[in-house]
Short mmCIF file of C-alpha atoms in Angstrom, two decimals:
data_model
loop_
_atom_site.label_atom_id
_atom_site.label_comp_id
_atom_site.label_asym_id
_atom_site.label_seq_id
_atom_site.Cartn_x
_atom_site.Cartn_y
_atom_site.Cartn_z
CA MET A 1 10.21 20.91 -10.04
CA ALA A 2 10.90 17.54 -11.68
CA ALA A 3 13.06 16.46 -8.77
CA LYS A 4 10.34 17.50 -6.34
CA SER A 5 7.74 15.53 -8.32
CA ARG A 6 9.88 12.41 -8.24
CA PHE A 7 10.43 12.77 -4.51
CA SER A 8 6.69 13.19 -3.90
CA ASN A 9 5.77 10.23 -6.12
CA PRO A 10 4.47 7.52 -3.74
CA TYR A 11 6.07 4.71 -5.76
CA ALA A 12 9.45 6.44 -5.62
CA LEU A 13 9.09 6.82 -1.85
CA LEU A 14 8.17 3.14 -1.50
CA LEU A 15 11.09 2.08 -3.69
CA MET A 16 13.50 4.07 -1.51
CA THR A 17 11.93 2.34 1.49
CA MET A 18 12.52 -1.10 -0.01
CA LEU A 19 16.17 -0.31 -0.75
CA LEU A 20 16.70 0.70 2.87
CA TRP A 21 14.84 -2.33 4.21
CA GLY A 22 16.49 -4.73 1.79
CA SER A 23 19.95 -3.78 3.03
CA SER A 24 18.84 -3.76 6.66
CA PHE A 25 18.58 -7.55 6.97
CA SER A 26 22.29 -8.19 6.55
CA SER A 27 23.09 -5.08 8.59
CA SER A 28 20.92 -6.35 11.46
CA LYS A 29 22.58 -9.76 11.26
CA SER A 30 25.97 -8.08 11.68
CA VAL A 31 24.76 -6.40 14.87
CA VAL A 32 23.20 -9.58 16.31
CA GLU A 33 26.53 -11.38 15.93
CA HIS A 34 27.98 -9.11 18.65
CA VAL A 35 25.04 -8.34 20.99
CA PRO A 36 21.94 -10.22 22.23
CA HIS A 37 19.03 -10.08 19.79
CA SER A 38 16.90 -8.02 22.19
CA VAL A 39 19.65 -5.41 22.46
CA GLY A 40 20.05 -5.34 18.69
CA ALA A 41 16.35 -4.56 18.30
CA LEU A 42 16.60 -1.79 20.90
CA LEU A 43 19.63 -0.23 19.21
CA ARG A 44 17.73 -0.10 15.93
CA PHE A 45 14.46 1.37 17.13
CA GLY A 46 15.65 3.16 20.24
CA GLY A 47 17.93 5.16 17.98
CA GLY A 48 15.15 5.43 15.42
CA ALA A 49 12.82 6.90 18.02
CA LEU A 50 15.38 9.55 18.96
CA ALA A 51 15.92 10.42 15.29
CA LEU A 52 12.19 10.80 14.72
CA LEU A 53 11.70 12.94 17.82
CA LEU A 54 14.41 15.25 16.50
CA ALA A 55 12.70 15.33 13.09
CA VAL A 56 9.37 16.26 14.68
CA ALA A 57 11.05 19.07 16.61
CA LEU A 58 12.69 20.43 13.46
CA PHE A 59 10.14 19.75 10.72
CA GLY A 60 6.85 18.85 12.39
CA ASN A 61 3.71 20.96 12.14
CA ARG A 62 3.66 22.64 15.54
CA GLU A 63 0.21 24.14 14.98
CA GLN A 64 -1.45 20.76 14.48
CA ARG A 65 -2.80 19.11 17.58
CA VAL A 66 -2.94 15.34 17.49
CA PRO A 67 -6.32 13.90 18.57
CA ALA A 68 -5.97 11.51 21.48
CA ARG A 69 -7.60 8.66 19.55
CA ALA A 70 -5.21 9.13 16.63
CA GLY A 71 -2.22 9.08 18.94
CA TRP A 72 -3.36 5.87 20.61
CA LEU A 73 -4.01 4.23 17.25
CA ALA A 74 -0.52 5.12 16.06
CA ALA A 75 0.99 3.78 19.29
CA ALA A 76 -0.99 0.55 18.94
CA ALA A 77 0.31 0.18 15.39
CA GLY A 78 3.81 0.51 16.82
CA VAL A 79 3.18 -2.42 19.14
CA LEU A 80 2.65 -4.56 16.05
CA GLY A 81 4.99 -3.00 13.50
CA VAL A 82 7.88 -2.13 15.81
CA PHE A 83 7.80 -4.16 19.02
CA ALA A 84 6.27 -7.49 17.96
CA TYR A 85 7.77 -7.46 14.47
CA ASN A 86 11.31 -6.71 15.64
CA GLY A 87 11.08 -8.93 18.69
CA PHE A 88 10.44 -11.92 16.42
CA PHE A 89 12.76 -10.65 13.68
CA PHE A 90 15.90 -10.15 15.76
CA TRP A 91 15.25 -13.38 17.66
CA GLY A 92 15.03 -15.17 14.34
CA LEU A 93 18.28 -13.56 13.18
CA SER A 94 20.08 -15.12 16.12
CA LEU A 95 19.05 -18.55 14.81
CA ALA A 96 18.86 -18.29 11.02
CA PRO A 97 20.63 -16.41 8.20
CA SER A 98 19.45 -12.96 7.15
CA LEU A 99 18.97 -14.45 3.68
CA ASP A 100 15.96 -16.42 4.96
CA ALA A 101 14.46 -13.35 6.60
CA GLY A 102 14.79 -11.34 3.40
CA ILE A 103 12.78 -13.98 1.54
CA LEU A 104 10.08 -14.94 4.03
CA ILE A 105 9.14 -11.57 5.52
CA PRO A 106 8.77 -9.35 2.43
CA VAL A 107 7.20 -12.12 0.34
CA MET A 108 4.80 -13.56 2.90
CA SER A 109 3.68 -10.10 4.07
CA PRO A 110 1.83 -9.23 0.83
CA VAL A 111 0.42 -12.76 0.65
CA LEU A 112 -1.01 -12.39 4.14
CA THR A 113 -2.25 -8.87 3.38
CA SER A 114 -3.96 -10.07 0.22
CA SER A 115 -5.48 -13.04 2.06
CA PHE A 116 -6.96 -10.76 4.71
CA LEU A 117 -8.48 -8.41 2.14
CA LEU A 118 -9.94 -11.44 0.36
CA LEU A 119 -11.39 -13.06 3.48
CA THR A 120 -12.94 -9.79 4.70
CA GLY A 121 -14.62 -9.13 1.35
CA LYS A 122 -12.58 -6.02 0.52
CA GLU A 123 -11.29 -7.77 -2.59
CA LYS A 124 -13.20 -10.09 -4.89
CA PRO A 125 -11.91 -13.67 -5.28
CA ASP A 126 -10.84 -14.95 -8.69
CA TRP A 127 -8.89 -17.88 -10.06
CA ALA A 128 -5.61 -15.96 -10.32
CA ARG A 129 -5.75 -14.85 -6.69
CA ALA A 130 -6.65 -18.34 -5.45
CA SER A 131 -4.00 -19.98 -7.61
CA GLY A 132 -1.33 -17.52 -6.48
CA LEU A 133 -2.13 -18.02 -2.80
CA ALA A 134 -2.08 -21.81 -3.19
CA LEU A 135 1.23 -21.64 -5.07
CA GLY A 136 2.71 -19.31 -2.46
CA LEU A 137 1.65 -21.62 0.35
CA THR A 138 3.25 -24.55 -1.48
CA GLY A 139 6.46 -22.59 -1.88
CA ALA A 140 6.46 -21.71 1.83
CA VAL A 141 6.11 -25.37 2.77
CA ILE A 142 9.00 -26.32 0.46
CA PHE A 143 11.10 -23.49 1.91
CA PHE A 144 10.52 -24.66 5.48
CA LEU A 145 11.27 -28.27 4.57
CA GLY A 146 14.55 -27.10 3.08
CA ALA A 147 15.33 -25.01 6.16
CA GLY A 148 15.39 -28.13 8.30
CA GLY A 149 17.98 -29.94 6.22
CA SER A 150 19.98 -27.46 4.12
CA GLY A 151 22.58 -24.81 4.71
CA GLY A 152 23.83 -26.43 7.92
CA GLY A 153 21.10 -24.80 9.99
CA GLY A 154 18.98 -27.78 10.96
CA SER A 155 16.33 -27.27 13.64
CA SER A 156 17.85 -23.95 14.69
CA ARG A 157 17.41 -22.52 11.22
CA LEU A 158 13.87 -23.92 11.03
CA LEU A 159 12.94 -22.20 14.30
CA GLY A 160 14.45 -18.96 13.08
CA ASP A 161 12.39 -19.15 9.89
CA ALA A 162 9.24 -19.75 11.96
CA LEU A 163 9.99 -16.55 13.86
CA PHE A 164 10.44 -14.71 10.55
CA LEU A 165 6.99 -15.95 9.57
CA LEU A 166 5.54 -14.47 12.75
CA SER A 167 7.28 -11.21 11.84
CA ALA A 168 5.50 -11.31 8.48
CA VAL A 169 2.14 -11.69 10.25
CA CYS A 170 2.91 -8.63 12.37
CA TRP A 171 3.99 -6.60 9.35
CA ALA A 172 0.88 -7.52 7.35
CA SER A 173 -1.24 -6.28 10.25
CA TYR A 174 0.85 -3.10 10.42
CA THR A 175 0.33 -2.49 6.70
CA LEU A 176 -3.42 -2.94 6.95
CA ALA A 177 -3.58 -0.54 9.90
CA GLY A 178 -1.72 2.20 7.98
CA PRO A 179 -4.67 4.05 6.36
CA ARG A 180 -6.68 4.09 9.59
CA VAL A 181 -3.71 5.43 11.55
CA LEU A 182 -3.11 8.14 8.95
CA ALA A 183 -6.73 9.28 9.10
CA GLY A 184 -6.15 11.63 12.02
CA ILE A 185 -2.44 12.41 12.12
CA GLU A 186 0.32 13.51 9.75
CA PRO A 187 2.76 10.75 8.67
CA LEU A 188 5.79 12.14 10.53
CA LYS A 189 3.97 12.22 13.85
CA ALA A 190 2.24 8.88 13.20
CA THR A 191 5.61 7.24 12.54
CA THR A 192 7.07 8.86 15.66
CA TYR A 193 4.21 7.69 17.89
CA ALA A 194 4.47 4.16 16.53
CA THR A 195 8.27 3.98 16.79
CA CYS A 196 8.43 5.45 20.30
CA ALA A 197 5.73 3.10 21.60
CA GLY A 198 7.52 0.10 20.13
CA ALA A 199 10.92 1.28 21.35
CA VAL A 200 9.70 1.59 24.94
CA LEU A 201 8.50 -2.02 24.90
CA LEU A 202 11.74 -3.16 23.24
CA ALA A 203 13.67 -1.43 26.04
CA VAL A 204 11.70 -3.40 28.62
CA LEU A 205 12.44 -6.60 26.71
CA ALA A 206 16.16 -5.81 26.43
CA ALA A 207 16.66 -4.63 30.02
CA PRO A 208 17.88 -8.01 31.39
CA ASP A 209 20.43 -8.35 28.55
CA LEU A 210 21.92 -4.85 28.65
CA PRO A 211 24.38 -5.56 31.51
CA LYS A 212 25.72 -8.57 29.59
CA VAL A 213 27.07 -6.42 26.74
CA GLU A 214 30.76 -5.46 26.79
CA TRP A 215 30.12 -2.02 25.30
CA SER A 216 33.75 -0.91 25.21
CA GLU A 217 34.78 -3.99 23.24
CA LEU A 218 32.21 -3.68 20.47
CA PRO A 219 33.80 -3.12 17.04
CA ALA A 220 33.13 0.08 15.11
CA SER A 221 31.05 -1.88 12.58
CA VAL A 222 28.38 -2.49 15.23
CA TRP A 223 27.95 1.24 15.85
CA LEU A 224 27.98 2.07 12.14
CA ASN A 225 25.37 -0.58 11.38
CA SER A 226 23.28 0.53 14.36
CA ALA A 227 23.36 4.13 13.14
CA PHE A 228 22.24 3.06 9.67
CA LEU A 229 19.47 0.87 11.09
CA ALA A 230 18.23 3.61 13.42
CA ILE A 231 18.29 6.53 11.00
CA GLY A 232 17.84 4.91 7.60
CA ALA A 233 16.03 1.59 8.04
CA ALA A 234 13.91 2.65 11.04
CA ALA A 235 13.23 6.40 11.01
CA VAL A 236 13.46 7.40 7.34
CA ALA A 237 12.14 4.13 5.88
CA ASN A 238 9.10 3.94 8.16
CA LEU A 239 8.24 7.57 7.43
CA LEU A 240 8.43 7.00 3.68
CA TYR A 241 6.40 3.81 4.02
CA TYR A 242 3.60 5.59 5.89
CA ARG A 243 3.47 8.24 3.16
CA GLY A 244 3.39 5.61 0.44
CA VAL A 245 0.64 3.56 2.10
CA GLY A 246 -1.45 6.71 2.54
CA GLU A 247 -1.25 7.43 -1.20
CA VAL A 248 -1.58 4.03 -2.87
CA GLY A 249 -3.21 1.84 -0.19
CA PRO A 250 -2.02 -1.33 1.57
CA ALA A 251 -2.31 -3.75 -1.37
CA LYS A 252 -0.01 -1.84 -3.73
CA ALA A 253 2.36 -0.91 -0.92
CA SER A 254 2.72 -4.62 -0.22
CA LEU A 255 3.41 -5.24 -3.90
CA MET A 256 6.51 -3.05 -3.63
CA MET A 257 7.86 -5.44 -1.00
CA PHE A 258 8.99 -7.76 -3.81
CA ASN A 259 11.96 -5.45 -4.32
CA VAL A 260 13.29 -6.29 -0.87
CA PRO A 261 14.35 -9.93 -1.57
CA ILE A 262 16.44 -8.79 -4.52
CA VAL A 263 18.35 -6.21 -2.50
CA ASN A 264 18.66 -8.53 0.49
CA THR A 265 19.93 -11.48 -1.56
CA LEU A 266 22.69 -9.33 -3.02
CA CYS A 267 23.71 -7.98 0.39
CA ALA A 268 23.53 -11.34 2.20
CA THR A 269 25.50 -13.26 -0.40
CA VAL A 270 28.11 -10.60 -1.18
CA LEU A 271 28.65 -9.09 2.28
CA LEU A 272 27.95 -12.05 4.57
CA GLY A 273 28.58 -15.05 2.30
CA GLU A 274 25.21 -16.61 3.17
CA SER A 275 23.44 -19.19 1.01
CA PHE A 276 20.73 -21.82 1.08
CA GLY A 277 20.39 -25.27 -0.48
CA TRP A 278 18.58 -26.22 -3.67
CA LEU A 279 15.36 -27.19 -1.86
CA GLN A 280 15.10 -23.85 -0.08
CA GLY A 281 16.01 -22.06 -3.29
CA THR A 282 13.23 -23.88 -5.13
CA GLY A 283 10.76 -23.04 -2.37
CA ALA A 284 11.79 -19.38 -2.48
CA LEU A 285 11.19 -19.16 -6.23
CA VAL A 286 7.78 -20.87 -5.96
CA LEU A 287 6.85 -18.63 -3.03
CA VAL A 288 7.79 -15.45 -4.87
CA LEU A 289 5.97 -16.54 -8.03
CA GLY A 290 2.81 -17.39 -6.09
CA ALA A 291 2.94 -14.13 -4.15
CA VAL A 292 3.30 -12.07 -7.34
CA ILE A 293 0.33 -13.83 -8.96
CA ALA A 294 -1.79 -13.51 -5.80
CA VAL A 295 -1.15 -9.81 -5.28
CA THR A 296 -1.31 -8.72 -8.94
CA ARG A 297 -3.94 -11.24 -10.12
CA GLY A 298 -1.62 -11.90 -13.02
CA LYS A 299 -1.72 -8.25 -14.13
CA LEU A 300 0.57 -5.40 -13.15
CA PRO A 301 -1.26 -2.21 -12.09
CA ARG A 302 -1.35 0.51 -14.73
CA ARG A 303 0.72 3.62 -14.11
CA ALA A 304 -0.37 7.14 -14.87
CA ALA A 305 1.58 9.47 -17.17
CA GLY A 306 2.31 11.96 -14.40
CA PRO A 307 2.38 12.01 -10.61
CA ASP A 308 -0.58 14.39 -10.38
CA ALA A 309 -2.80 11.87 -12.15
CA GLN A 310 -1.56 8.92 -10.08
CA PRO A 311 -4.41 8.56 -7.59
CA ARG A 312 -7.07 8.77 -10.33
CA ALA A 313 -5.30 6.23 -12.51
CA ASP A 314 -4.81 3.88 -9.58
CA LYS A 315 -8.51 3.94 -8.76
CA ALA A 316 -9.48 3.39 -12.37
CA SER A 317 -7.24 0.33 -12.71
CA GLU A 318 -8.65 -1.10 -9.50
CA ALA A 319 -12.20 -0.53 -10.67
CA ASP A 320 -11.43 -2.36 -13.90
CA ALA A 321 -10.14 -5.28 -11.84
CA GLY A 322 -13.33 -5.35 -9.78
CA ASP A 323 -11.61 -4.19 -6.60
CA ALA A 324 -14.10 -1.48 -5.68
CA ALA A 325 -13.85 -1.95 -1.93
CA ASP A 326 -10.09 -1.64 -1.87
CA ALA A 327 -10.24 1.41 -4.14
CA GLU A 328 -12.58 3.12 -1.71
CA ALA A 329 -10.22 2.40 1.19
CA LYS A 330 -7.28 3.77 -0.76
CA ALA A 331 -9.21 6.90 -1.72
CA GLN A 332 -9.99 7.50 1.94
CA ALA A 333 -6.34 6.95 2.93
CA GLY A 334 -5.12 9.24 0.14
CA SER A 335 -7.38 12.07 1.31
CA THR A 336 -5.62 12.11 4.67
CA MET A 337 -2.39 13.14 2.96
CA SER A 338 -3.72 16.57 2.06
CA PRO A 339 -1.29 19.44 2.82
CA ALA A 340 -3.92 21.03 5.05
CA PRO A 341 -3.41 20.01 8.70
CA ALA A 342 -6.00 17.70 10.19
CA GLU A 343 -8.29 19.07 12.82
CA GLY A 344 -7.24 18.32 16.37
CA SER A 345 -9.02 18.42 19.64
#
């Protein structure tokens, strides 16, 4: 029972997601070193789509009919979170180290998410939020200045980092779309719709590069990394992320992204020997600090004593912080995760 409770805890699911994603940056870089970036993206999410289709066949709710609107919404989310995100991400990996991606994408994503919620009135502005966003922006500028002159990357590394920033924009949009997508479809099917839609577009993008690959000469490490990226970082991680977002909402799900740079930095430095100069390092620290302040408002969210009380405690802490609009959105998203199947047409 205790093991089941831990597995169903949304924060535990999100933490598992961040461990998978954190290690995926260096794994993706290893693949891109042997195949074109478009092919690397297809290997990751083409395989992920197949894994998810198998999971739906084995574990999906066959009695639940997916409303057409819900299916289209999930597919549209896949255009952002799978196709656009990975198109920019793998392109950036061909130009810049995975270490940069593991800093910019997971740190800028919650900053962008928080900025959107602030600008749309779903969160109330305060000095901590404004200060954190300003500090994060300053850190990003320092990081990009360092990218142009440190680590031997030059303009190529700077362009790669710009592509990583575009990936962060796509992922922030994907995070914000999560609760609406989950409103009419179970997480497994929502993830499958999104991944398959994105994989089809990635296949179109990679089609011109596929004949260029010497498939028989690829080392075993490429296939092992591709299998991990497809099953772990794509299929399993996206499924867990959808479940987590449905329970705690987009703002707190984004907060968990701060675990990714830690895992990625360890993998990139130990496995790939990557590094960046002192200016980029300074910018990364300032960026992370600003992002943490912006997302948390200088206060970590309170945790409930048990998993059953989690949603109530989350809403209470948000109400105390004056975030009534975001709490309402999270309550709506959480209700879609009920064990009872949603009505279909």
